[in-house]
Amino acid sequence: NAGVTQTPKFQVLKTGQSMTLQCAQDMNHNSMYWYRQDPGMGLRLIYYSASEGTTDKGEVPNGYNVSRLNKREFSLRLESAAPSQTSVYFCATNQGGGLHTEAFFGQGTRLTVV
Amino acid sequence: KQEVTQIPAALSVPEGENLVLNCSFTDSAIYNLQWFRQDPGKGLTSLLLIQSSQREQTSGRLNASLDKSSGRSTLYIAASQPGDSATYLCAPHGGNTGKLIFGQGTTLQVKP
């Protein structure tokens, strides 16, 4: 039982390059989230998907796009990476829908944009 | 907009002490509140989930309380150990979407 799996774990990009961060969960959860974590800023929500087929902006969506491919997978895309997007990215899941379930996190992707 | 504050930001204690970490939030319309632990360079590990109808949850040496009306939660750690050294994060779950809003965390160091 893998829980929440993120790929890749580490990535270095040049400014202007694009990439997609992948997240897959095997917990049969409805809701999935992308956060970024920066020193002194805490964890901030980028985008979320309350259920399959829906996505919504979080607190810091600029420069990102997402795709909820199916119930299991939620990807985050950087179309033109900028140094300000250097961060640690976490994917999370929970049941959502007002249900009282725990949220679980992946191990993170450390992204450096040079 | 939900805002979460954790006090203190950092805490250093000798091994064996009991300690309390504080979390306050501005919007009391939450479904659950969850406490996490994060070790340096690692992901978040769930410690406790308190449902909105509950006032307390316990797991081993950890006890978390929730007072929705006052917008406060506390995490009590009994008989602290060096292995408890980590950053502790609280996160209310808001609305039907289940979004988690995080505080900045409390970084705990337990000295042998």
PDB file of C-alpha atoms in Angstrom:
ATOM      1  CA  ASN A   1       0.000   0.000   0.000  1.00  0.00           C
ATOM      2  CA  ALA A   2       1.969   3.001  -1.288  1.00  0.00           C
ATOM      3  CA  GLY A   3      -0.424   5.773  -0.144  1.00  0.00           C
ATOM      4  CA  VAL A   4       0.519   8.965  -2.006  1.00  0.00           C
ATOM      5  CA  THR A   5       3.365   8.756  -4.503  1.00  0.00           C
ATOM      6  CA  GLN A   6       5.063  11.761  -6.067  1.00  0.00           C
ATOM      7  CA  THR A   7       7.489  11.757  -8.962  1.00  0.00           C
ATOM      8  CA  PRO A   8      10.152  12.936  -9.404  1.00  0.00           C
ATOM      9  CA  LYS A   9      11.695  13.418  -5.959  1.00  0.00           C
ATOM     10  CA  PHE A  10      14.251  15.960  -7.155  1.00  0.00           C
ATOM     11  CA  GLN A  11      14.460  18.164 -10.247  1.00  0.00           C
ATOM     12  CA  VAL A  12      16.629  21.001 -11.484  1.00  0.00           C
ATOM     13  CA  LEU A  13      15.222  23.164 -14.278  1.00  0.00           C
ATOM     14  CA  LYS A  14      16.535  26.093 -16.214  1.00  0.00           C
ATOM     15  CA  THR A  15      14.440  29.246 -16.325  1.00  0.00           C
ATOM     16  CA  GLY A  16      11.817  28.915 -19.042  1.00  0.00           C
ATOM     17  CA  GLN A  17      11.765  25.119 -19.135  1.00  0.00           C
ATOM     18  CA  SER A  18       8.559  23.213 -18.497  1.00  0.00           C
ATOM     19  CA  MET A  19       7.859  20.145 -16.448  1.00  0.00           C
ATOM     20  CA  THR A  20       5.037  18.124 -14.918  1.00  0.00           C
ATOM     21  CA  LEU A  21       4.972  16.868 -11.363  1.00  0.00           C
ATOM     22  CA  GLN A  22       3.041  13.655 -10.952  1.00  0.00           C
ATOM     23  CA  CYS A  23       0.963  12.499  -8.001  1.00  0.00           C
ATOM     24  CA  ALA A  24      -0.844   9.187  -7.636  1.00  0.00           C
ATOM     25  CA  GLN A  25      -2.851   7.841  -4.712  1.00  0.00           C
ATOM     26  CA  ASP A  26      -4.178   4.382  -3.991  1.00  0.00           C
ATOM     27  CA  MET A  27      -6.424   5.400  -1.069  1.00  0.00           C
ATOM     28  CA  ASN A  28      -9.590   5.849  -3.152  1.00  0.00           C
ATOM     29  CA  HIS A  29      -9.838   9.445  -1.920  1.00  0.00           C
ATOM     30  CA  ASN A  30     -11.981  11.955  -3.768  1.00  0.00           C
ATOM     31  CA  SER A  31      -9.977  15.116  -3.114  1.00  0.00           C
ATOM     32  CA  MET A  32      -6.396  15.893  -4.070  1.00  0.00           C
ATOM     33  CA  TYR A  33      -4.243  18.946  -3.453  1.00  0.00           C
ATOM     34  CA  TRP A  34      -0.962  20.534  -4.467  1.00  0.00           C
ATOM     35  CA  TYR A  35       0.971  22.602  -1.938  1.00  0.00           C
ATOM     36  CA  ARG A  36       4.287  24.361  -2.021  1.00  0.00           C
ATOM     37  CA  GLN A  37       6.472  24.833   1.028  1.00  0.00           C
ATOM     38  CA  ASP A  38       8.927  27.688   1.308  1.00  0.00           C
ATOM     39  CA  PRO A  39      11.052  28.774   4.283  1.00  0.00           C
ATOM     40  CA  GLY A  40       9.186  31.330   6.369  1.00  0.00           C
ATOM     41  CA  MET A  41       6.005  30.949   4.283  1.00  0.00           C
ATOM     42  CA  GLY A  42       4.718  27.611   5.451  1.00  0.00           C
ATOM     43  CA  LEU A  43       2.629  25.361   3.223  1.00  0.00           C
ATOM     44  CA  ARG A  44       0.481  27.185   0.697  1.00  0.00           C
ATOM     45  CA  LEU A  45      -2.230  25.666  -1.467  1.00  0.00           C
ATOM     46  CA  ILE A  46      -1.618  25.957  -5.218  1.00  0.00           C
ATOM     47  CA  TYR A  47      -4.543  24.053  -6.736  1.00  0.00           C
ATOM     48  CA  TYR A  48      -6.951  21.414  -5.609  1.00  0.00           C
ATOM     49  CA  SER A  49      -9.410  18.937  -7.030  1.00  0.00           C
ATOM     50  CA  ALA A  50     -12.405  18.306  -4.788  1.00  0.00           C
ATOM     51  CA  SER A  51     -13.514  15.381  -6.961  1.00  0.00           C
ATOM     52  CA  GLU A  52     -12.678  13.718 -10.246  1.00  0.00           C
ATOM     53  CA  GLY A  53     -13.344  16.119 -13.090  1.00  0.00           C
ATOM     54  CA  THR A  54     -13.060  19.326 -11.064  1.00  0.00           C
ATOM     55  CA  THR A  55     -10.140  21.613 -10.276  1.00  0.00           C
ATOM     56  CA  ASP A  56      -9.954  24.945  -8.469  1.00  0.00           C
ATOM     57  CA  LYS A  57      -7.365  27.565  -7.664  1.00  0.00           C
ATOM     58  CA  GLY A  58      -5.849  27.795  -4.266  1.00  0.00           C
ATOM     59  CA  GLU A  59      -3.886  30.591  -2.670  1.00  0.00           C
ATOM     60  CA  VAL A  60      -0.941  30.758  -5.123  1.00  0.00           C
ATOM     61  CA  PRO A  61      -2.021  29.413  -8.562  1.00  0.00           C
ATOM     62  CA  ASN A  62      -0.134  31.789 -10.854  1.00  0.00           C
ATOM     63  CA  GLY A  63       2.390  30.045 -13.097  1.00  0.00           C
ATOM     64  CA  TYR A  64       0.843  26.595 -12.633  1.00  0.00           C
ATOM     65  CA  ASN A  65      -1.728  24.384 -14.292  1.00  0.00           C
ATOM     66  CA  VAL A  66      -3.222  21.116 -13.101  1.00  0.00           C
ATOM     67  CA  SER A  67      -4.943  18.073 -14.525  1.00  0.00           C
ATOM     68  CA  ARG A  68      -7.039  15.571 -12.638  1.00  0.00           C
ATOM     69  CA  LEU A  69      -6.409  12.677 -14.984  1.00  0.00           C
ATOM     70  CA  ASN A  70      -8.639  10.233 -13.121  1.00  0.00           C
ATOM     71  CA  LYS A  71      -9.548   9.529  -9.514  1.00  0.00           C
ATOM     72  CA  ARG A  72      -6.018   8.334  -8.731  1.00  0.00           C
ATOM     73  CA  GLU A  73      -3.849  10.921 -10.460  1.00  0.00           C
ATOM     74  CA  PHE A  74      -3.414  14.680 -10.153  1.00  0.00           C
ATOM     75  CA  SER A  75      -0.582  16.406 -12.010  1.00  0.00           C
ATOM     76  CA  LEU A  76       0.924  19.870 -11.633  1.00  0.00           C
ATOM     77  CA  ARG A  77       2.503  21.561 -14.633  1.00  0.00           C
ATOM     78  CA  LEU A  78       4.940  24.439 -14.788  1.00  0.00           C
ATOM     79  CA  GLU A  79       4.766  25.808 -18.335  1.00  0.00           C
ATOM     80  CA  SER A  80       7.689  28.242 -18.072  1.00  0.00           C
ATOM     81  CA  ALA A  81       9.632  27.767 -14.860  1.00  0.00           C
ATOM     82  CA  ALA A  82      10.880  30.802 -12.934  1.00  0.00           C
ATOM     83  CA  PRO A  83      13.388  30.992 -10.057  1.00  0.00           C
ATOM     84  CA  SER A  84      10.483  32.038  -7.784  1.00  0.00           C
ATOM     85  CA  GLN A  85       9.067  28.556  -8.269  1.00  0.00           C
ATOM     86  CA  THR A  86      12.031  26.979  -6.523  1.00  0.00           C
ATOM     87  CA  SER A  87      10.316  25.166  -3.682  1.00  0.00           C
ATOM     88  CA  VAL A  88       9.318  21.843  -2.235  1.00  0.00           C
ATOM     89  CA  TYR A  89       6.025  20.629  -3.695  1.00  0.00           C
ATOM     90  CA  PHE A  90       3.693  18.314  -1.821  1.00  0.00           C
ATOM     91  CA  CYS A  91       0.676  16.412  -3.037  1.00  0.00           C
ATOM     92  CA  ALA A  92      -2.023  15.504  -0.523  1.00  0.00           C
ATOM     93  CA  THR A  93      -5.304  13.609  -0.522  1.00  0.00           C
ATOM     94  CA  ASN A  94      -8.346  13.186   1.672  1.00  0.00           C
ATOM     95  CA  GLN A  95     -11.892  12.019   1.251  1.00  0.00           C
ATOM     96  CA  GLY A  96     -13.288  15.563   1.100  1.00  0.00           C
ATOM     97  CA  GLY A  97     -17.001  16.169   0.840  1.00  0.00           C
ATOM     98  CA  GLY A  98     -17.263  17.152   4.482  1.00  0.00           C
ATOM     99  CA  LEU A  99     -16.295  13.657   5.574  1.00  0.00           C
ATOM    100  CA  HIS A 100     -14.132  13.243   8.611  1.00  0.00           C
ATOM    101  CA  THR A 101     -11.043  11.592   7.227  1.00  0.00           C
ATOM    102  CA  GLU A 102      -7.357  12.195   7.577  1.00  0.00           C
ATOM    103  CA  ALA A 103      -5.319  13.906   4.918  1.00  0.00           C
ATOM    104  CA  PHE A 104      -2.186  12.158   3.732  1.00  0.00           C
ATOM    105  CA  PHE A 105       0.842  13.642   2.043  1.00  0.00           C
ATOM    106  CA  GLY A 106       3.413  12.440  -0.435  1.00  0.00           C
ATOM    107  CA  GLN A 107       7.129  12.709   0.276  1.00  0.00           C
ATOM    108  CA  GLY A 108       7.546  15.823  -1.809  1.00  0.00           C
ATOM    109  CA  THR A 109       9.358  17.006  -4.930  1.00  0.00           C
ATOM    110  CA  ARG A 110      12.306  19.323  -4.425  1.00  0.00           C
ATOM    111  CA  LEU A 111      12.446  21.660  -7.405  1.00  0.00           C
ATOM    112  CA  THR A 112      15.245  24.098  -8.117  1.00  0.00           C
ATOM    113  CA  VAL A 113      14.933  26.587 -10.979  1.00  0.00           C
ATOM    114  CA  VAL A 114      18.217  28.188 -12.019  1.00  0.00           C
TER     115      VAL A 114
ATOM    116  CA  LYS B   1     -10.080  33.730   4.861  1.00  0.00           C
ATOM    117  CA  GLN B   2      -8.794  31.179   7.333  1.00  0.00           C
ATOM    118  CA  GLU B   3      -5.567  32.154   9.098  1.00  0.00           C
ATOM    119  CA  VAL B   4      -3.670  29.815  11.361  1.00  0.00           C
ATOM    120  CA  THR B   5      -1.139  30.835  13.994  1.00  0.00           C
ATOM    121  CA  GLN B   6       1.122  28.514  15.940  1.00  0.00           C
ATOM    122  CA  ILE B   7       2.848  29.533  19.131  1.00  0.00           C
ATOM    123  CA  PRO B   8       5.666  29.219  19.983  1.00  0.00           C
ATOM    124  CA  ALA B   9       7.566  29.211  16.700  1.00  0.00           C
ATOM    125  CA  ALA B  10      10.398  27.270  18.313  1.00  0.00           C
ATOM    126  CA  LEU B  11      10.830  25.385  21.550  1.00  0.00           C
ATOM    127  CA  SER B  12      13.816  23.692  23.182  1.00  0.00           C
ATOM    128  CA  VAL B  13      13.268  21.459  26.205  1.00  0.00           C
ATOM    129  CA  PRO B  14      15.211  18.827  28.146  1.00  0.00           C
ATOM    130  CA  GLU B  15      14.215  15.225  27.709  1.00  0.00           C
ATOM    131  CA  GLY B  16      11.343  14.089  29.908  1.00  0.00           C
ATOM    132  CA  GLU B  17       9.429  17.360  30.021  1.00  0.00           C
ATOM    133  CA  ASN B  18       5.737  17.590  29.254  1.00  0.00           C
ATOM    134  CA  LEU B  19       4.954  20.324  26.760  1.00  0.00           C
ATOM    135  CA  VAL B  20       2.090  22.068  25.006  1.00  0.00           C
ATOM    136  CA  LEU B  21       2.004  23.389  21.464  1.00  0.00           C
ATOM    137  CA  ASN B  22      -0.659  25.941  20.586  1.00  0.00           C
ATOM    138  CA  CYS B  23      -2.637  26.498  17.407  1.00  0.00           C
ATOM    139  CA  SER B  24      -5.245  29.199  16.807  1.00  0.00           C
ATOM    140  CA  PHE B  25      -7.446  29.726  13.748  1.00  0.00           C
ATOM    141  CA  THR B  26      -9.715  32.583  12.735  1.00  0.00           C
ATOM    142  CA  ASP B  27     -12.646  30.765  11.074  1.00  0.00           C
ATOM    143  CA  SER B  28     -14.405  28.331  13.394  1.00  0.00           C
ATOM    144  CA  ALA B  29     -16.456  26.774  10.563  1.00  0.00           C
ATOM    145  CA  ILE B  30     -14.142  23.801  10.194  1.00  0.00           C
ATOM    146  CA  TYR B  31     -14.830  20.114   9.662  1.00  0.00           C
ATOM    147  CA  ASN B  32     -11.733  18.669  11.274  1.00  0.00           C
ATOM    148  CA  LEU B  33      -8.354  19.725  12.560  1.00  0.00           C
ATOM    149  CA  GLN B  34      -5.262  17.669  11.952  1.00  0.00           C
ATOM    150  CA  TRP B  35      -1.835  17.715  13.564  1.00  0.00           C
ATOM    151  CA  PHE B  36       1.218  16.696  11.564  1.00  0.00           C
ATOM    152  CA  ARG B  37       4.864  16.104  12.217  1.00  0.00           C
ATOM    153  CA  GLN B  38       7.571  16.996   9.705  1.00  0.00           C
ATOM    154  CA  ASP B  39      11.183  15.890  10.024  1.00  0.00           C
ATOM    155  CA  PRO B  40      13.847  17.930   8.196  1.00  0.00           C
ATOM    156  CA  GLY B  41      13.805  17.249   4.464  1.00  0.00           C
ATOM    157  CA  LYS B  42      10.831  14.909   4.760  1.00  0.00           C
ATOM    158  CA  GLY B  43       7.124  14.894   4.089  1.00  0.00           C
ATOM    159  CA  LEU B  44       4.283  15.384   6.563  1.00  0.00           C
ATOM    160  CA  THR B  45       3.238  12.555   8.839  1.00  0.00           C
ATOM    161  CA  SER B  46      -0.261  12.646  10.280  1.00  0.00           C
ATOM    162  CA  LEU B  47      -0.342  12.481  14.078  1.00  0.00           C
ATOM    163  CA  LEU B  48      -3.934  13.080  15.080  1.00  0.00           C
ATOM    164  CA  LEU B  49      -7.230  14.031  13.478  1.00  0.00           C
ATOM    165  CA  ILE B  50      -9.880  15.709  15.630  1.00  0.00           C
ATOM    166  CA  GLN B  51     -13.344  15.781  14.132  1.00  0.00           C
ATOM    167  CA  SER B  52     -15.392  18.932  14.611  1.00  0.00           C
ATOM    168  CA  SER B  53     -17.761  17.135  16.999  1.00  0.00           C
ATOM    169  CA  GLN B  54     -14.906  15.937  19.201  1.00  0.00           C
ATOM    170  CA  ARG B  55     -13.008  17.840  21.830  1.00  0.00           C
ATOM    171  CA  GLU B  56     -10.031  15.534  22.244  1.00  0.00           C
ATOM    172  CA  GLN B  57      -7.989  12.787  20.615  1.00  0.00           C
ATOM    173  CA  THR B  58      -5.199  10.706  22.073  1.00  0.00           C
ATOM    174  CA  SER B  59      -2.465   8.596  20.536  1.00  0.00           C
ATOM    175  CA  GLY B  60       0.209   7.247  22.826  1.00  0.00           C
ATOM    176  CA  ARG B  61       2.007  10.169  24.475  1.00  0.00           C
ATOM    177  CA  LEU B  62       0.136  12.687  22.325  1.00  0.00           C
ATOM    178  CA  ASN B  63      -3.128  14.360  23.230  1.00  0.00           C
ATOM    179  CA  ALA B  64      -4.807  16.974  21.069  1.00  0.00           C
ATOM    180  CA  SER B  65      -7.739  19.135  22.073  1.00  0.00           C
ATOM    181  CA  LEU B  66     -10.048  21.285  20.000  1.00  0.00           C
ATOM    182  CA  ASP B  67     -12.204  24.236  21.013  1.00  0.00           C
ATOM    183  CA  LYS B  68     -13.972  25.330  17.845  1.00  0.00           C
ATOM    184  CA  SER B  69     -15.840  28.226  19.441  1.00  0.00           C
ATOM    185  CA  SER B  70     -12.631  29.912  20.549  1.00  0.00           C
ATOM    186  CA  GLY B  71     -10.655  28.836  17.473  1.00  0.00           C
ATOM    187  CA  ARG B  72      -7.987  26.951  19.393  1.00  0.00           C
ATOM    188  CA  SER B  73      -6.284  23.597  19.444  1.00  0.00           C
ATOM    189  CA  THR B  74      -3.461  22.326  21.597  1.00  0.00           C
ATOM    190  CA  LEU B  75      -1.098  19.393  21.200  1.00  0.00           C
ATOM    191  CA  TYR B  76       0.184  17.969  24.474  1.00  0.00           C
ATOM    192  CA  ILE B  77       3.302  15.800  24.384  1.00  0.00           C
ATOM    193  CA  ALA B  78       4.006  13.819  27.524  1.00  0.00           C
ATOM    194  CA  ALA B  79       7.465  12.756  28.662  1.00  0.00           C
ATOM    195  CA  SER B  80       9.236  14.211  25.631  1.00  0.00           C
ATOM    196  CA  GLN B  81      12.066  12.267  23.976  1.00  0.00           C
ATOM    197  CA  PRO B  82      14.884  13.320  21.600  1.00  0.00           C
ATOM    198  CA  GLY B  83      13.050  11.424  18.856  1.00  0.00           C
ATOM    199  CA  ASP B  84      10.176  13.912  19.203  1.00  0.00           C
ATOM    200  CA  SER B  85      12.406  16.624  17.735  1.00  0.00           C
ATOM    201  CA  ALA B  86      10.663  17.844  14.579  1.00  0.00           C
ATOM    202  CA  THR B  87       8.373  20.582  13.286  1.00  0.00           C
ATOM    203  CA  TYR B  88       4.742  20.230  14.313  1.00  0.00           C
ATOM    204  CA  LEU B  89       2.034  21.652  12.073  1.00  0.00           C
ATOM    205  CA  CYS B  90      -1.660  22.114  12.675  1.00  0.00           C
ATOM    206  CA  ALA B  91      -4.166  22.370   9.849  1.00  0.00           C
ATOM    207  CA  PRO B  92      -7.910  22.961  10.031  1.00  0.00           C
ATOM    208  CA  HIS B  93      -9.901  21.255   7.275  1.00  0.00           C
ATOM    209  CA  GLY B  94     -12.320  23.740   5.738  1.00  0.00           C
ATOM    210  CA  GLY B  95     -15.594  23.267   3.962  1.00  0.00           C
ATOM    211  CA  ASN B  96     -16.770  20.586   1.601  1.00  0.00           C
ATOM    212  CA  THR B  97     -13.510  20.671  -0.315  1.00  0.00           C
ATOM    213  CA  GLY B  98     -11.488  19.460   2.653  1.00  0.00           C
ATOM    214  CA  LYS B  99      -8.812  22.072   2.027  1.00  0.00           C
ATOM    215  CA  LEU B 100      -6.150  22.246   4.722  1.00  0.00           C
ATOM    216  CA  ILE B 101      -4.807  25.621   5.781  1.00  0.00           C
ATOM    217  CA  PHE B 102      -1.501  25.476   7.610  1.00  0.00           C
ATOM    218  CA  GLY B 103       0.188  27.446  10.310  1.00  0.00           C
ATOM    219  CA  GLN B 104       3.928  28.122  10.200  1.00  0.00           C
ATOM    220  CA  GLY B 105       4.599  25.320  12.625  1.00  0.00           C
ATOM    221  CA  THR B 106       6.423  24.899  15.915  1.00  0.00           C
ATOM    222  CA  THR B 107       9.960  23.544  15.698  1.00  0.00           C
ATOM    223  CA  LEU B 108      10.681  21.391  18.717  1.00  0.00           C
ATOM    224  CA  GLN B 109      14.090  20.319  19.955  1.00  0.00           C
ATOM    225  CA  VAL B 110      14.281  17.824  22.797  1.00  0.00           C
ATOM    226  CA  LYS B 111      17.751  17.653  24.314  1.00  0.00           C
ATOM    227  CA  PRO B 112      19.068  14.412  25.842  1.00  0.00           C
TER     228      PRO B 112
END
